[in-house]
Amino acid sequence: AQSVTQLDSQVPVFEEAPVELRCNYSSSVSVYLFWYVQYPNQGLQLLLKYLSGSTLVKGINGFEAEFNKSQTSFHLRKPSVHISDTAEYFCAVSRANAGGTSYGKLTFGQGTILTVHP
Amino acid sequence: DGGITQSPKYLFRKEGQNVTLSCEQNLNHDAMYWYRQDPGQGLRLIYYSQIVNDFQKGDIAEGYSVSREKKESFPLTVTSAQKNPTAFYLCASVSGTLYGYTFGSGTRLTVV
């Protein structure tokens, strides 16, 4: 089974400052990793995903994440945040190449609320 | 445009009543999922279905039931056996090629 820990429940930051949202995972098998964003009372939107290849993954809205297998981490970063980035962010993991009933199942972290102040 | 439609957006239920949440997708995705979201707990898997007329329990299936009679539809029934049903419910589907969830906009259920 996989598990995900998001190390910060809330991250306040000023506009135009850089931000890092931390995510660690635990798994005995290879994994796929995802970051999602959720605005109030809405569903989740995929920001980026790591399936294979380059460990630095670029996503939408200027976000990027780096897969670090040795540290089992997948931290999300943005060099300069905007007020509109205020939202809750979820890290998620699934088994790589999973088939059968395991296909598509994601395990989510508890979420990190990013608040961008003017 | 293709997507997932959840209805209603807000739902109020009296204790002891069953209620059904609708989830419809026109993405031609085979796999569909129901998650429950509570503050500070992330998303927890209730039920999922990978093909029509088949579904599996997730981590917190007690007090819930589902059906999958059509590829496009995956309704969730919250029964009176669910002791704490007040939550935000999210439906999702998965593309086999893109391997990323598409989420609906959610239904907020409140028991009064």
mmCIF file of C-alpha atoms in Angstrom:
data_model
loop_
_atom_site.group_PDB
_atom_site.id
_atom_site.type_symbol
_atom_site.label_atom_id
_atom_site.label_comp_id
_atom_site.label_asym_id
_atom_site.label_seq_id
_atom_site.Cartn_x
_atom_site.Cartn_y
_atom_site.Cartn_z
ATOM 1 C CA ALA A 1 0.000 0.000 0.000
ATOM 2 C CA GLN A 2 1.049 3.573 -0.561
ATOM 3 C CA SER A 3 0.815 6.555 1.780
ATOM 4 C CA VAL A 4 1.359 10.291 1.362
ATOM 5 C CA THR A 5 2.341 12.914 3.900
ATOM 6 C CA GLN A 6 2.058 16.597 3.190
ATOM 7 C CA LEU A 7 4.326 18.186 5.727
ATOM 8 C CA ASP A 8 2.553 21.526 6.063
ATOM 9 C CA SER A 9 -1.176 21.937 6.594
ATOM 10 C CA GLN A 10 -1.010 25.684 5.922
ATOM 11 C CA VAL A 11 1.539 27.843 4.105
ATOM 12 C CA PRO A 12 1.167 31.633 4.169
ATOM 13 C CA VAL A 13 3.271 33.631 1.725
ATOM 14 C CA PHE A 14 3.422 37.135 0.304
ATOM 15 C CA GLU A 15 2.629 37.850 -3.327
ATOM 16 C CA GLU A 16 5.605 37.475 -5.725
ATOM 17 C CA ALA A 17 7.551 35.395 -3.179
ATOM 18 C CA PRO A 18 8.655 31.839 -3.979
ATOM 19 C CA VAL A 19 6.859 28.901 -2.400
ATOM 20 C CA GLU A 20 7.508 25.211 -1.807
ATOM 21 C CA LEU A 21 4.816 22.743 -0.735
ATOM 22 C CA ARG A 22 6.329 19.560 0.614
ATOM 23 C CA CYS A 23 5.173 16.020 -0.084
ATOM 24 C CA ASN A 24 6.698 12.723 1.023
ATOM 25 C CA TYR A 25 5.402 9.316 0.078
ATOM 26 C CA SER A 26 5.877 5.739 1.179
ATOM 27 C CA SER A 27 5.696 2.755 -1.151
ATOM 28 C CA SER A 28 7.398 -0.596 -1.629
ATOM 29 C CA VAL A 29 6.824 -0.461 -5.394
ATOM 30 C CA SER A 30 7.367 2.072 -8.153
ATOM 31 C CA VAL A 31 4.886 4.918 -8.146
ATOM 32 C CA TYR A 32 3.300 7.649 -10.186
ATOM 33 C CA LEU A 33 2.982 11.027 -8.458
ATOM 34 C CA PHE A 34 0.522 13.869 -8.879
ATOM 35 C CA TRP A 35 -0.248 17.356 -7.613
ATOM 36 C CA TYR A 36 -3.784 18.708 -7.704
ATOM 37 C CA VAL A 37 -5.219 22.128 -6.860
ATOM 38 C CA GLN A 38 -8.648 22.781 -5.392
ATOM 39 C CA TYR A 39 -10.378 26.153 -5.230
ATOM 40 C CA PRO A 40 -13.202 26.604 -2.676
ATOM 41 C CA ASN A 41 -16.261 24.421 -3.312
ATOM 42 C CA GLN A 42 -14.846 23.044 -6.537
ATOM 43 C CA GLY A 43 -13.396 19.794 -7.751
ATOM 44 C CA LEU A 44 -9.694 19.111 -8.101
ATOM 45 C CA GLN A 45 -7.650 20.138 -11.113
ATOM 46 C CA LEU A 46 -4.461 18.364 -12.162
ATOM 47 C CA LEU A 47 -1.395 20.618 -11.881
ATOM 48 C CA LEU A 48 1.268 18.137 -12.956
ATOM 49 C CA LYS A 49 2.225 14.479 -12.829
ATOM 50 C CA TYR A 50 5.316 12.307 -12.807
ATOM 51 C CA LEU A 51 5.028 8.985 -14.617
ATOM 52 C CA SER A 52 8.599 8.391 -15.805
ATOM 53 C CA GLY A 53 11.572 10.134 -17.389
ATOM 54 C CA SER A 54 12.889 13.514 -16.255
ATOM 55 C CA THR A 55 12.552 14.010 -12.531
ATOM 56 C CA LEU A 56 11.749 17.703 -12.961
ATOM 57 C CA VAL A 57 8.155 18.055 -14.040
ATOM 58 C CA LYS A 58 6.599 21.298 -15.223
ATOM 59 C CA GLY A 59 2.890 21.897 -14.875
ATOM 60 C CA ILE A 60 0.260 24.528 -15.415
ATOM 61 C CA ASN A 61 0.225 28.017 -13.899
ATOM 62 C CA GLY A 62 4.034 28.117 -13.542
ATOM 63 C CA PHE A 63 4.282 25.271 -11.038
ATOM 64 C CA GLU A 64 6.943 22.580 -11.132
ATOM 65 C CA ALA A 65 7.859 19.587 -8.987
ATOM 66 C CA GLU A 66 10.897 17.395 -8.591
ATOM 67 C CA PHE A 67 10.738 13.665 -8.011
ATOM 68 C CA ASN A 68 13.432 12.517 -5.603
ATOM 69 C CA LYS A 69 13.397 8.748 -5.358
ATOM 70 C CA SER A 70 16.094 8.475 -2.679
ATOM 71 C CA GLN A 71 14.235 10.878 -0.393
ATOM 72 C CA THR A 72 10.798 9.654 -1.497
ATOM 73 C CA SER A 73 9.693 13.230 -2.048
ATOM 74 C CA PHE A 74 7.771 15.171 -4.668
ATOM 75 C CA HIS A 75 7.843 18.808 -3.578
ATOM 76 C CA LEU A 76 5.883 21.437 -5.487
ATOM 77 C CA ARG A 77 7.475 24.817 -6.227
ATOM 78 C CA LYS A 78 6.651 28.132 -7.810
ATOM 79 C CA PRO A 79 9.211 30.944 -8.105
ATOM 80 C CA SER A 80 6.713 33.794 -7.767
ATOM 81 C CA VAL A 81 3.155 33.357 -6.498
ATOM 82 C CA HIS A 82 0.065 35.398 -7.253
ATOM 83 C CA ILE A 83 -3.038 36.112 -5.209
ATOM 84 C CA SER A 84 -4.916 33.760 -7.555
ATOM 85 C CA ASP A 85 -2.741 30.844 -6.382
ATOM 86 C CA THR A 86 -4.566 30.865 -3.044
ATOM 87 C CA ALA A 87 -6.115 27.389 -2.862
ATOM 88 C CA GLU A 88 -5.674 23.945 -1.337
ATOM 89 C CA TYR A 89 -3.081 21.665 -2.896
ATOM 90 C CA PHE A 90 -3.081 17.874 -2.773
ATOM 91 C CA CYS A 91 -0.259 15.465 -3.437
ATOM 92 C CA ALA A 92 -1.286 11.977 -4.574
ATOM 93 C CA VAL A 93 0.380 8.671 -5.421
ATOM 94 C CA SER A 94 -0.567 5.527 -7.298
ATOM 95 C CA ARG A 95 1.190 2.290 -8.114
ATOM 96 C CA ALA A 96 3.082 2.460 -11.364
ATOM 97 C CA ASN A 97 1.849 0.122 -14.102
ATOM 98 C CA ALA A 98 -0.930 -1.109 -11.880
ATOM 99 C CA GLY A 99 -3.440 -3.436 -13.469
ATOM 100 C CA GLY A 100 -6.634 -5.111 -12.436
ATOM 101 C CA THR A 101 -8.521 -3.567 -9.568
ATOM 102 C CA SER A 102 -5.507 -1.437 -8.578
ATOM 103 C CA TYR A 103 -5.607 0.513 -11.845
ATOM 104 C CA GLY A 104 -6.199 4.204 -11.386
ATOM 105 C CA LYS A 105 -6.467 4.163 -7.590
ATOM 106 C CA LEU A 106 -4.939 7.236 -6.002
ATOM 107 C CA THR A 107 -3.942 7.812 -2.393
ATOM 108 C CA PHE A 108 -4.104 11.467 -1.394
ATOM 109 C CA GLY A 109 -2.276 13.485 1.209
ATOM 110 C CA GLN A 110 -4.141 15.603 3.734
ATOM 111 C CA GLY A 111 -3.779 18.785 1.712
ATOM 112 C CA THR A 112 -1.870 22.067 2.124
ATOM 113 C CA ILE A 113 -3.722 25.357 2.180
ATOM 114 C CA LEU A 114 -1.662 28.006 0.398
ATOM 115 C CA THR A 115 -2.648 31.564 1.257
ATOM 116 C CA VAL A 116 -1.050 34.361 -0.733
ATOM 117 C CA HIS A 117 -1.138 37.762 0.955
ATOM 118 C CA PRO A 118 -0.808 41.089 -0.892
ATOM 119 C CA ASP B 1 -17.084 20.055 -24.020
ATOM 120 C CA GLY B 2 -16.367 16.776 -22.304
ATOM 121 C CA GLY B 3 -16.424 16.556 -18.550
ATOM 122 C CA ILE B 4 -18.009 15.211 -15.391
ATOM 123 C CA THR B 5 -21.263 16.585 -14.054
ATOM 124 C CA GLN B 6 -22.211 16.135 -10.418
ATOM 125 C CA SER B 7 -25.630 17.065 -9.142
ATOM 126 C CA PRO B 8 -26.931 18.588 -7.047
ATOM 127 C CA LYS B 9 -24.222 20.996 -5.893
ATOM 128 C CA TYR B 10 -25.759 21.273 -2.414
ATOM 129 C CA LEU B 11 -27.944 18.672 -0.729
ATOM 130 C CA PHE B 12 -29.636 18.615 2.637
ATOM 131 C CA ARG B 13 -30.857 15.400 4.207
ATOM 132 C CA LYS B 14 -32.719 14.541 7.356
ATOM 133 C CA GLU B 15 -31.263 11.883 9.587
ATOM 134 C CA GLY B 16 -32.518 8.424 8.678
ATOM 135 C CA GLN B 17 -33.055 9.191 4.999
ATOM 136 C CA ASN B 18 -31.220 7.742 2.039
ATOM 137 C CA VAL B 19 -30.004 10.159 -0.614
ATOM 138 C CA THR B 20 -28.505 9.634 -4.066
ATOM 139 C CA LEU B 21 -25.753 11.768 -5.587
ATOM 140 C CA SER B 22 -25.518 11.863 -9.349
ATOM 141 C CA CYS B 23 -22.317 11.599 -11.400
ATOM 142 C CA GLU B 24 -22.374 11.635 -15.208
ATOM 143 C CA GLN B 25 -19.401 11.768 -17.598
ATOM 144 C CA ASN B 26 -19.173 12.157 -21.372
ATOM 145 C CA LEU B 27 -15.431 11.493 -21.606
ATOM 146 C CA ASN B 28 -15.799 7.847 -22.578
ATOM 147 C CA HIS B 29 -13.719 6.868 -19.544
ATOM 148 C CA ASP B 30 -14.024 3.323 -18.314
ATOM 149 C CA ALA B 31 -13.049 3.876 -14.682
ATOM 150 C CA MET B 32 -15.005 6.049 -12.246
ATOM 151 C CA TYR B 33 -14.440 6.820 -8.567
ATOM 152 C CA TRP B 34 -16.212 8.331 -5.574
ATOM 153 C CA TYR B 35 -14.240 10.173 -2.903
ATOM 154 C CA ARG B 36 -15.268 11.772 0.337
ATOM 155 C CA GLN B 37 -13.494 14.933 1.485
ATOM 156 C CA ASP B 38 -13.422 16.156 5.075
ATOM 157 C CA PRO B 39 -11.362 19.128 6.302
ATOM 158 C CA GLY B 40 -7.775 18.144 7.085
ATOM 159 C CA GLN B 41 -8.247 14.532 5.959
ATOM 160 C CA GLY B 42 -7.666 14.741 2.248
ATOM 161 C CA LEU B 43 -9.743 12.549 -0.041
ATOM 162 C CA ARG B 44 -10.791 9.042 0.937
ATOM 163 C CA LEU B 45 -11.969 6.459 -1.575
ATOM 164 C CA ILE B 46 -15.532 5.187 -1.129
ATOM 165 C CA TYR B 47 -16.212 3.026 -4.215
ATOM 166 C CA TYR B 48 -14.845 2.650 -7.696
ATOM 167 C CA SER B 49 -15.845 0.959 -10.930
ATOM 168 C CA GLN B 50 -13.662 -0.005 -13.852
ATOM 169 C CA ILE B 51 -16.307 -1.502 -16.128
ATOM 170 C CA VAL B 52 -20.071 -1.485 -16.430
ATOM 171 C CA ASN B 53 -21.912 -3.715 -13.948
ATOM 172 C CA ASP B 54 -18.850 -4.107 -11.736
ATOM 173 C CA PHE B 55 -17.556 -2.087 -8.795
ATOM 174 C CA GLN B 56 -15.267 -2.477 -5.778
ATOM 175 C CA LYS B 57 -15.277 -1.118 -2.254
ATOM 176 C CA GLY B 58 -12.757 1.523 -1.348
ATOM 177 C CA ASP B 59 -11.398 2.378 2.069
ATOM 178 C CA ILE B 60 -14.620 3.751 3.593
ATOM 179 C CA ALA B 61 -17.491 1.932 1.836
ATOM 180 C CA GLU B 62 -19.631 1.275 4.924
ATOM 181 C CA GLY B 63 -22.945 3.098 4.731
ATOM 182 C CA TYR B 64 -22.677 3.753 0.994
ATOM 183 C CA SER B 65 -23.846 1.925 -2.132
ATOM 184 C CA VAL B 66 -23.289 2.407 -5.873
ATOM 185 C CA SER B 67 -24.415 1.091 -9.239
ATOM 186 C CA ARG B 68 -22.852 1.153 -12.694
ATOM 187 C CA GLU B 69 -25.542 0.269 -15.221
ATOM 188 C CA LYS B 70 -24.170 2.586 -17.902
ATOM 189 C CA LYS B 71 -20.624 3.621 -18.747
ATOM 190 C CA GLU B 72 -21.559 7.289 -18.381
ATOM 191 C CA SER B 73 -23.205 7.108 -14.972
ATOM 192 C CA PHE B 74 -21.995 6.155 -11.479
ATOM 193 C CA PRO B 75 -24.508 7.268 -8.814
ATOM 194 C CA LEU B 76 -23.687 7.093 -5.113
ATOM 195 C CA THR B 77 -26.336 6.419 -2.467
ATOM 196 C CA VAL B 78 -25.645 7.569 1.069
ATOM 197 C CA THR B 79 -27.726 5.338 3.278
ATOM 198 C CA SER B 80 -29.058 5.839 6.788
ATOM 199 C CA ALA B 81 -26.340 3.446 7.963
ATOM 200 C CA GLN B 82 -23.675 6.079 7.305
ATOM 201 C CA LYS B 83 -23.177 7.581 10.764
ATOM 202 C CA ASN B 84 -21.492 10.827 9.754
ATOM 203 C CA PRO B 85 -22.518 11.648 6.172
ATOM 204 C CA THR B 86 -21.972 15.416 6.226
ATOM 205 C CA ALA B 87 -19.072 15.964 3.810
ATOM 206 C CA PHE B 88 -18.015 17.080 0.345
ATOM 207 C CA TYR B 89 -18.330 14.265 -2.202
ATOM 208 C CA LEU B 90 -16.250 14.159 -5.364
ATOM 209 C CA CYS B 91 -16.654 11.967 -8.407
ATOM 210 C CA ALA B 92 -13.772 11.332 -10.807
ATOM 211 C CA SER B 93 -12.940 9.336 -13.905
ATOM 212 C CA VAL B 94 -9.660 8.179 -15.383
ATOM 213 C CA SER B 95 -8.328 8.117 -18.909
ATOM 214 C CA GLY B 96 -6.250 5.061 -19.624
ATOM 215 C CA THR B 97 -3.836 7.013 -21.788
ATOM 216 C CA LEU B 98 -3.461 10.279 -19.892
ATOM 217 C CA TYR B 99 -3.511 8.582 -16.493
ATOM 218 C CA GLY B 100 -4.892 11.516 -14.615
ATOM 219 C CA TYR B 101 -8.173 12.016 -12.879
ATOM 220 C CA THR B 102 -10.849 14.335 -14.182
ATOM 221 C CA PHE B 103 -12.970 15.524 -11.270
ATOM 222 C CA GLY B 104 -16.518 16.756 -11.066
ATOM 223 C CA SER B 105 -17.268 19.953 -9.157
ATOM 224 C CA GLY B 106 -18.565 18.071 -6.132
ATOM 225 C CA THR B 107 -21.708 17.761 -4.030
ATOM 226 C CA ARG B 108 -21.816 19.159 -0.511
ATOM 227 C CA LEU B 109 -24.103 17.001 1.619
ATOM 228 C CA THR B 110 -25.382 18.297 4.942
ATOM 229 C CA VAL B 111 -27.438 16.246 7.364
ATOM 230 C CA VAL B 112 -29.943 18.343 9.296
#
